[in-house]
């Protein structure tokens, strides 16, 4: 029964002018012309003798010009409920996404299908890229170029390019894309969150060339949205003032990742460090002509901390460990500091005046820690153990290699009332 209905919806080959966008809309819920929504399945391009493209394609539906017609004349919506659901399930992700933009009713139909994206990412670079990732390695990408953003005219729609892809590089997939018009980027993000049942964005990343977009527009776009991972990874040669403004957007997130020179001053840095991030990853120097000191580490209220090109001195690390032993940074579980060049970490300076004991040979421990990818297990085959006043045990591992050095500070477990046997 369903097969017969689907066959009735299939149309023959159409001759199309591919110089025009496949799908253009003046706003989110209206369509100016009758256009066909093309499915990715069975799509092949041919050239006739006059160089006109032919698309061998079997579109499911013919979109209608007005929202009123979407309800009354939309062929797909005249199907019985079960047949409609089966038909939508047979479509590609990009087709279902397109249908969700036709009207409020079609949007609700797609929402009721309870489709879920495993990740929803927003990257701001020389264009804004919104990517929805699915478990079958497929993805939908929505891109907006700066020229589409109205800078002097409020209320003008923006043009959004929609295309699908496959995360599996070994599988060749013919690109399919079309265009839609939306009120603004915020509307597109909210629509993706609703359709794919996401309560927050998975990633928000500000990358090179992000300063092509007005900071006020970006502030308006992300106001009220939360993210799991917030990254500011801009080229240090770009305008530092824009990076400082991006920091002040204060996008709520669980994880924070930042490149060098993005902070304007110590106050700006500390405002970020005191946030209750699960993970924070930084690259020194965070402030131009200034390096981290022990006070900066003491301000950090994250469970997982990574600092690349760490410029903090070994004496400050010694002071930090002593503060930790007395009870500071109780939320911290893991620190990774790395240095480039031939300047390594000096064990004697770091542990001066601290009771500690070297790992026994042959003892290997595994510790599960929070990281930017969720959780990971760290193998601890060596190191120097010490305890804090509440009997929590920790270990520090030092690796000094040519051209690169690393120090790991790992909180292990609560030893209860066991007395420390470590010596200075």
Short mmCIF file of C-alpha atoms in Angstrom, two decimals:
data_model
loop_
_atom_site.label_atom_id
_atom_site.label_comp_id
_atom_site.label_asym_id
_atom_site.label_seq_id
_atom_site.Cartn_x
_atom_site.Cartn_y
_atom_site.Cartn_z
CA UNK A 1 0.00 0.00 0.00
CA UNK A 2 2.76 2.42 0.97
CA UNK A 3 4.79 1.43 -2.07
CA UNK A 4 1.92 2.34 -4.39
CA UNK A 5 1.50 5.76 -2.76
CA UNK A 6 5.20 6.53 -2.99
CA UNK A 7 5.29 5.54 -6.65
CA UNK A 8 2.40 7.91 -7.34
CA UNK A 9 4.47 10.76 -5.90
CA UNK A 10 7.49 10.08 -8.09
CA UNK A 11 7.85 12.45 -11.01
CA UNK A 12 9.69 11.90 -14.32
CA UNK A 13 12.92 13.53 -15.45
CA UNK A 14 12.79 17.32 -15.50
CA UNK A 15 14.82 19.73 -17.54
CA UNK A 16 16.20 22.32 -15.14
CA UNK A 17 18.27 25.45 -15.45
CA UNK A 18 20.92 24.81 -12.81
CA UNK A 19 22.18 28.37 -12.89
CA UNK A 20 19.25 29.28 -10.64
CA UNK A 21 19.08 28.12 -7.03
CA UNK A 22 17.12 24.90 -6.63
CA UNK A 23 15.12 26.32 -3.77
CA UNK A 24 14.69 29.98 -2.91
CA UNK A 25 12.28 31.25 -0.26
CA UNK A 26 11.56 34.81 0.84
CA UNK A 27 11.14 33.88 4.47
CA UNK A 28 11.02 30.84 6.66
CA UNK A 29 7.48 29.71 5.91
CA UNK A 30 6.61 31.04 2.44
CA UNK A 31 7.65 29.97 -1.05
CA UNK A 32 7.53 32.54 -3.89
CA UNK A 33 7.46 30.09 -6.78
CA UNK A 34 6.52 26.48 -7.31
CA UNK A 35 9.79 24.62 -7.01
CA UNK A 36 10.74 21.00 -6.63
CA UNK A 37 12.52 19.65 -3.60
CA UNK A 38 15.12 17.24 -4.93
CA UNK A 39 16.18 14.14 -3.10
CA UNK A 40 19.81 13.03 -3.11
CA UNK A 41 18.88 9.49 -4.12
CA UNK A 42 19.27 8.61 -7.78
CA UNK A 43 20.63 12.03 -8.76
CA UNK A 44 22.77 12.10 -11.93
CA UNK A 45 23.75 15.01 -14.17
CA UNK A 46 23.76 14.89 -17.96
CA UNK A 47 24.56 17.39 -20.71
CA UNK A 48 22.43 17.65 -23.85
CA UNK A 49 23.75 18.80 -27.21
CA UNK A 50 23.01 22.45 -26.32
CA UNK A 51 24.98 22.03 -23.05
CA UNK A 52 21.78 22.17 -20.94
CA UNK A 53 21.94 20.14 -17.73
CA UNK A 54 19.44 17.36 -17.21
CA UNK A 55 18.91 16.02 -13.74
CA UNK A 56 17.89 12.37 -13.57
CA UNK A 57 15.97 12.60 -10.36
CA UNK A 58 12.81 11.38 -8.72
CA UNK A 59 11.55 14.14 -6.42
CA UNK A 60 9.04 13.14 -3.80
CA UNK A 61 7.02 16.34 -3.84
CA UNK A 62 6.27 19.59 -5.66
CA UNK A 63 6.39 22.54 -3.29
CA UNK A 64 3.57 25.06 -3.54
CA UNK A 65 3.84 28.86 -3.65
CA UNK A 66 2.06 29.93 -0.47
CA UNK A 67 1.73 28.77 3.08
CA UNK A 68 -2.02 28.36 2.58
CA UNK A 69 -1.42 26.04 -0.35
CA UNK A 70 1.09 24.08 1.69
CA UNK A 71 -1.81 22.97 3.84
CA UNK A 72 -4.45 22.46 1.16
CA UNK A 73 -2.51 21.57 -2.00
CA UNK A 74 0.66 19.98 -0.67
CA UNK A 75 0.45 16.43 -2.13
CA UNK A 76 2.53 14.91 0.63
CA UNK A 77 0.19 16.14 3.37
CA UNK A 78 -2.83 14.49 1.77
CA UNK A 79 -1.43 11.05 2.61
CA UNK A 80 -2.79 9.05 5.57
CA UNK A 81 -0.70 9.50 8.70
CA UNK A 82 1.07 6.14 8.52
CA UNK A 83 1.79 6.52 4.81
CA UNK A 84 3.11 10.04 5.41
CA UNK A 85 5.45 8.81 8.13
CA UNK A 86 6.75 5.97 5.95
CA UNK A 87 7.32 8.35 3.07
CA UNK A 88 9.27 10.80 5.21
CA UNK A 89 11.37 7.96 6.60
CA UNK A 90 12.38 7.02 3.06
CA UNK A 91 13.68 10.52 2.34
CA UNK A 92 17.20 11.76 2.84
CA UNK A 93 18.07 14.01 5.78
CA UNK A 94 18.36 17.08 3.56
CA UNK A 95 14.87 16.47 2.10
CA UNK A 96 13.31 16.14 5.54
CA UNK A 97 15.08 19.30 6.64
CA UNK A 98 13.70 21.12 3.60
CA UNK A 99 10.17 19.95 4.34
CA UNK A 100 10.49 21.25 7.90
CA UNK A 101 10.87 24.77 6.43
CA UNK A 102 7.72 24.69 4.30
CA UNK A 103 5.21 25.63 6.98
CA UNK A 104 4.52 25.41 10.68
CA UNK A 105 2.54 22.25 10.07
CA UNK A 106 5.31 20.49 8.13
CA UNK A 107 7.80 21.63 10.74
CA UNK A 108 5.70 19.99 13.47
CA UNK A 109 5.42 16.79 11.42
CA UNK A 110 9.21 16.54 11.18
CA UNK A 111 9.63 17.40 14.87
CA UNK A 112 7.18 14.63 15.78
CA UNK A 113 9.42 12.13 13.97
CA UNK A 114 11.87 12.62 16.87
CA UNK A 115 14.96 12.61 14.67
CA UNK A 116 18.15 13.36 16.55
CA UNK A 117 21.50 14.75 15.51
CA UNK A 118 24.47 13.45 17.48
CA UNK A 119 26.17 16.84 17.22
CA UNK A 120 25.21 20.40 16.24
CA UNK A 121 28.19 22.64 15.53
CA UNK A 122 28.50 26.35 14.69
CA UNK A 123 31.80 27.65 13.28
CA UNK A 124 32.39 31.34 12.66
CA UNK A 125 35.19 31.95 10.17
CA UNK A 126 35.05 33.75 6.80
CA UNK A 127 31.47 32.44 6.78
CA UNK A 128 29.12 31.01 9.40
CA UNK A 129 28.84 27.24 9.10
CA UNK A 130 26.13 25.30 10.95
CA UNK A 131 26.70 21.54 10.76
CA UNK A 132 24.29 18.82 11.91
CA UNK A 133 26.01 15.43 12.30
CA UNK A 134 24.09 12.14 12.29
CA UNK A 135 25.03 8.66 13.45
CA UNK A 136 25.08 7.24 9.91
CA UNK A 137 28.04 9.53 9.06
CA UNK A 138 25.77 11.87 7.11
CA UNK A 139 25.68 15.59 7.81
CA UNK A 140 23.79 18.70 6.76
CA UNK A 141 25.70 21.95 6.38
CA UNK A 142 24.14 25.41 6.36
CA UNK A 143 26.46 28.27 5.41
CA UNK A 144 25.96 32.04 5.51
CA UNK A 145 28.49 34.44 3.99
CA UNK A 146 29.07 37.94 5.44
CA UNK A 147 27.53 39.57 2.37
CA UNK A 148 24.22 37.93 3.30
CA UNK A 149 24.08 39.73 6.65
CA UNK A 150 22.22 43.09 6.42
CA UNK A 151 24.41 45.67 8.14
CA UNK A 152 22.29 48.77 7.64
CA UNK A 153 18.81 47.34 7.01
CA UNK A 154 17.07 45.63 9.88
CA UNK A 155 14.59 42.89 9.04
CA UNK A 156 15.98 41.89 5.64
CA UNK A 157 16.19 38.11 5.16
CA UNK A 158 19.52 36.31 4.83
CA UNK A 159 20.44 33.74 2.20
CA UNK A 160 21.45 30.30 3.50
CA UNK A 161 23.13 27.60 1.42
CA UNK A 162 22.05 24.09 2.44
CA UNK A 163 24.01 21.03 1.38
CA UNK A 164 24.53 17.47 2.55
CA UNK A 165 27.68 15.45 2.90
CA UNK A 166 29.19 12.30 4.31
CA UNK A 167 31.81 12.17 7.05
CA UNK A 168 33.22 8.94 5.59
CA UNK A 169 35.93 10.15 3.21
CA UNK A 170 36.14 6.75 1.54
CA UNK A 171 32.51 6.93 0.41
CA UNK A 172 32.00 9.19 -2.59
CA UNK A 173 28.75 11.14 -2.42
CA UNK A 174 27.50 13.50 -5.11
CA UNK A 175 26.92 16.95 -3.60
CA UNK A 176 23.34 18.18 -3.35
CA UNK A 177 22.54 21.73 -2.33
CA UNK A 178 19.86 24.39 -2.47
CA UNK A 179 19.17 27.79 -0.91
CA UNK A 180 16.65 29.15 1.54
CA UNK A 181 16.00 32.55 3.06
CA UNK A 182 15.64 33.05 6.80
CA UNK A 183 15.07 36.00 9.09
CA UNK A 184 18.57 35.70 10.61
CA UNK A 185 21.22 33.21 11.74
CA UNK A 186 19.57 32.94 15.14
CA UNK A 187 16.38 31.67 13.48
CA UNK A 188 18.33 28.97 11.62
CA UNK A 189 20.09 27.79 14.80
CA UNK A 190 16.83 27.67 16.76
CA UNK A 191 15.18 25.71 13.94
CA UNK A 192 17.99 23.10 13.95
CA UNK A 193 17.80 22.73 17.72
CA UNK A 194 14.04 22.17 17.53
CA UNK A 195 14.02 19.76 14.59
CA UNK A 196 16.85 17.61 15.95
CA UNK A 197 15.80 17.76 19.62
CA UNK A 198 18.94 19.40 20.96
CA UNK A 199 18.76 21.49 24.12
CA UNK A 200 22.09 23.19 23.42
CA UNK A 201 24.78 23.56 20.77
CA UNK A 202 27.56 20.98 20.80
CA UNK A 203 30.29 23.35 19.59
CA UNK A 204 30.63 27.10 19.04
CA UNK A 205 33.99 27.97 17.50
CA UNK A 206 35.41 31.35 16.52
CA UNK A 207 38.19 30.72 14.00
CA UNK A 208 40.40 32.73 11.65
CA UNK A 209 38.61 35.52 9.75
CA UNK A 210 35.70 35.55 12.20
CA UNK A 211 36.10 39.33 12.35
CA UNK A 212 34.38 39.55 8.97
CA UNK A 213 31.09 39.53 10.91
CA UNK A 214 29.95 42.47 13.08
CA UNK A 215 30.43 41.68 16.75
CA UNK A 216 27.02 43.15 17.60
CA UNK A 217 25.35 40.76 15.16
CA UNK A 218 27.21 37.80 16.70
CA UNK A 219 26.20 38.94 20.18
CA UNK A 220 22.56 39.06 19.11
CA UNK A 221 22.87 35.68 17.38
CA UNK A 222 24.21 33.72 20.36
CA UNK A 223 22.36 35.51 23.14
CA UNK A 224 20.46 32.89 25.14
CA UNK A 225 22.12 29.84 23.55
CA UNK A 226 24.26 27.42 25.56
CA UNK A 227 27.09 25.26 24.25
CA UNK A 228 28.97 22.19 25.39
CA UNK A 229 32.26 23.39 23.91
CA UNK A 230 33.15 27.05 23.31
CA UNK A 231 36.39 27.67 21.39
CA UNK A 232 38.19 30.87 20.41
CA UNK A 233 41.02 29.79 18.11
CA UNK A 234 41.81 32.89 16.11
CA UNK A 235 45.08 33.76 14.41
CA UNK A 236 47.21 35.88 16.73
CA UNK A 237 48.04 38.17 13.78
CA UNK A 238 44.40 39.25 13.45
CA UNK A 239 42.81 42.22 15.18
CA UNK A 240 43.27 41.56 18.94
CA UNK A 241 40.41 43.91 19.80
CA UNK A 242 37.93 41.63 18.05
CA UNK A 243 39.21 38.62 20.03
CA UNK A 244 38.75 40.60 23.25
CA UNK A 245 35.15 41.35 22.21
CA UNK A 246 34.49 37.67 21.45
CA UNK A 247 35.62 36.77 24.98
CA UNK A 248 33.09 39.27 26.34
CA UNK A 249 30.23 37.48 24.55
CA UNK A 250 30.15 35.19 27.61
CA UNK A 251 28.57 32.20 25.86
CA UNK A 252 27.63 29.68 28.60
CA UNK A 253 29.53 26.43 28.03
CA UNK A 254 30.85 23.35 29.82
CA UNK A 255 34.24 23.44 28.09
CA UNK A 256 36.41 26.35 26.99
CA UNK A 257 39.28 26.32 24.52
CA UNK A 258 41.32 29.44 23.73
CA UNK A 259 44.41 30.36 21.72
CA UNK A 260 47.09 32.89 22.60
CA UNK A 261 46.56 36.63 23.05
CA UNK A 262 42.77 36.54 23.31
CA UNK A 263 42.53 38.20 26.73
CA UNK A 264 42.73 41.95 27.12
CA UNK A 265 43.99 42.02 30.71
CA UNK A 266 44.19 40.00 33.94
CA UNK A 267 40.64 40.90 34.91
CA UNK A 268 39.31 39.49 31.63
CA UNK A 269 41.36 36.31 32.10
CA UNK A 270 40.22 35.74 35.68
CA UNK A 271 36.58 36.24 34.70
CA UNK A 272 36.95 33.17 32.46
CA UNK A 273 39.09 31.11 34.83
CA UNK A 274 36.60 31.29 37.71
CA UNK A 275 33.80 29.79 35.60
CA UNK A 276 32.81 26.24 36.50
CA UNK A 277 34.01 24.71 33.24
CA UNK A 278 34.42 20.95 33.20
CA UNK A 279 37.43 21.43 30.92
CA UNK A 280 39.56 24.41 29.99
CA UNK A 281 42.36 24.42 27.43
CA UNK A 282 44.58 27.48 26.99
CA UNK A 283 47.62 28.45 24.96
CA UNK A 284 50.15 30.89 26.41
CA UNK A 285 50.77 33.76 26.34
CA UNK A 286 47.11 34.47 27.05
CA UNK A 287 47.82 38.17 27.60
CA UNK A 288 50.39 39.93 25.45
CA UNK A 289 53.75 40.36 27.25
CA UNK A 290 52.47 38.52 30.32
CA UNK A 291 52.70 34.93 31.53
CA UNK A 292 50.65 32.84 33.94
CA UNK A 293 51.51 33.03 37.61
CA UNK A 294 50.43 30.96 40.60
CA UNK A 295 47.48 33.28 41.31
CA UNK A 296 46.06 32.48 37.86
CA UNK A 297 46.12 28.74 38.53
CA UNK A 298 44.56 29.25 41.95
CA UNK A 299 41.70 31.17 40.29
CA UNK A 300 41.00 28.29 37.89
CA UNK A 301 37.87 26.41 38.93
CA UNK A 302 37.88 23.62 36.34
CA UNK A 303 38.19 19.86 36.73
CA UNK A 304 40.37 19.38 33.63
CA UNK A 305 43.04 21.97 32.76
CA UNK A 306 45.43 21.98 29.81
CA UNK A 307 47.92 24.77 29.11
CA UNK A 308 50.05 24.65 25.98
CA UNK A 309 53.39 26.49 25.85
CA UNK A 310 53.14 26.95 29.62
CA UNK A 311 55.34 29.84 30.76
CA UNK A 312 54.63 29.47 34.47
CA UNK A 313 57.84 29.03 36.47
CA UNK A 314 58.79 25.92 38.43
CA UNK A 315 58.79 27.99 41.64
CA UNK A 316 55.18 29.01 41.00
CA UNK A 317 54.29 25.35 40.39
CA UNK A 318 55.86 24.54 43.76
CA UNK A 319 53.73 27.23 45.42
CA UNK A 320 50.61 25.93 43.63
CA UNK A 321 51.15 22.36 44.88
CA UNK A 322 51.54 23.63 48.44
CA UNK A 323 48.28 25.59 48.13
CA UNK A 324 46.56 22.45 46.75
CA UNK A 325 47.82 20.40 49.70
CA UNK A 326 46.23 22.95 52.05
CA UNK A 327 42.87 22.67 50.25
CA UNK A 328 42.76 24.94 47.17
CA UNK A 329 41.35 23.89 43.78
CA UNK A 330 39.25 21.10 45.30
CA UNK A 331 37.38 20.59 42.01
CA UNK A 332 40.55 19.97 40.00
CA UNK A 333 41.18 16.40 38.81
CA UNK A 334 43.80 16.77 36.07
CA UNK A 335 46.33 19.32 34.80
CA UNK A 336 48.52 19.00 31.71
CA UNK A 337 51.24 21.59 31.11
CA UNK A 338 53.45 21.47 28.01
CA UNK A 339 56.53 23.44 27.02
CA UNK A 340 58.31 23.73 23.70
CA UNK A 341 62.03 24.09 23.26
CA UNK A 342 64.76 22.85 25.57
CA UNK A 343 63.36 24.30 28.82
CA UNK A 344 61.95 21.36 30.78
CA UNK A 345 60.43 20.95 34.24
CA UNK A 346 62.83 20.72 37.19
CA UNK A 347 61.65 18.05 39.61
CA UNK A 348 63.79 19.24 42.53
CA UNK A 349 62.46 22.81 42.30
CA UNK A 350 58.85 21.70 41.90
CA UNK A 351 58.91 19.38 44.95
CA UNK A 352 61.09 21.52 47.23
CA UNK A 353 59.69 21.25 50.76
CA UNK A 354 56.90 18.83 49.71
CA UNK A 355 56.68 15.30 51.12
CA UNK A 356 56.50 12.90 48.18
CA UNK A 357 57.39 9.38 47.11
CA UNK A 358 58.30 7.95 43.73
CA UNK A 359 56.05 5.29 42.21
CA UNK A 360 57.00 1.71 42.87
CA UNK A 361 58.37 -0.06 39.79
CA UNK A 362 55.86 -2.27 38.02
CA UNK A 363 52.84 -0.44 39.45
CA UNK A 364 50.55 0.85 36.69
CA UNK A 365 47.33 2.70 37.49
CA UNK A 366 44.48 3.89 35.29
CA UNK A 367 42.59 7.11 35.97
CA UNK A 368 39.43 8.27 34.18
CA UNK A 369 39.37 12.04 33.63
CA UNK A 370 37.12 14.56 31.89
CA UNK A 371 38.41 15.93 28.60
CA UNK A 372 37.14 17.80 25.55
CA UNK A 373 35.90 14.57 23.95
CA UNK A 374 34.03 13.50 27.08
CA UNK A 375 36.11 11.10 29.16
CA UNK A 376 39.41 9.37 28.62
CA UNK A 377 41.49 6.92 30.59
CA UNK A 378 45.02 7.97 31.52
CA UNK A 379 47.64 5.29 32.10
CA UNK A 380 49.90 6.21 35.04
CA UNK A 381 52.97 3.92 35.01
CA UNK A 382 55.26 6.29 36.91
CA UNK A 383 55.35 9.53 38.86
CA UNK A 384 55.74 11.15 42.26
CA UNK A 385 52.96 10.72 44.81
CA UNK A 386 51.90 13.16 47.53
CA UNK A 387 48.76 13.79 49.60
CA UNK A 388 46.74 16.81 50.65
CA UNK A 389 45.43 17.51 54.13
CA UNK A 390 42.09 15.76 53.46
CA UNK A 391 44.05 12.59 52.52
CA UNK A 392 43.38 12.89 48.78
CA UNK A 393 46.27 11.39 46.85
CA UNK A 394 47.80 12.87 43.70
CA UNK A 395 50.73 12.17 41.45
CA UNK A 396 52.88 14.28 39.17
CA UNK A 397 54.55 12.88 36.07
CA UNK A 398 57.33 14.78 34.30
CA UNK A 399 58.58 14.08 30.79
CA UNK A 400 61.47 16.17 29.52
CA UNK A 401 62.22 15.37 25.91
CA UNK A 402 64.19 17.16 23.26
CA UNK A 403 62.10 20.04 21.96
CA UNK A 404 59.12 19.34 24.21
CA UNK A 405 58.38 18.82 27.90
CA UNK A 406 55.19 17.84 29.72
CA UNK A 407 53.95 17.80 33.30
CA UNK A 408 50.81 15.93 34.42
CA UNK A 409 49.13 16.62 37.77
CA UNK A 410 46.66 13.78 38.41
CA UNK A 411 44.30 13.49 41.37
CA UNK A 412 44.01 9.81 42.18
CA UNK A 413 41.85 8.96 45.22
CA UNK A 414 40.94 9.66 48.83
CA UNK A 415 43.17 7.63 51.13
CA UNK A 416 40.88 8.06 54.12
CA UNK A 417 42.71 8.32 57.42
CA UNK A 418 45.85 6.54 56.24
CA UNK A 419 48.96 8.34 57.45
CA UNK A 420 51.34 9.68 54.85
CA UNK A 421 54.64 7.81 54.53
CA UNK A 422 56.08 10.23 52.00
CA UNK A 423 59.32 12.07 52.69
CA UNK A 424 60.80 15.29 51.42
#
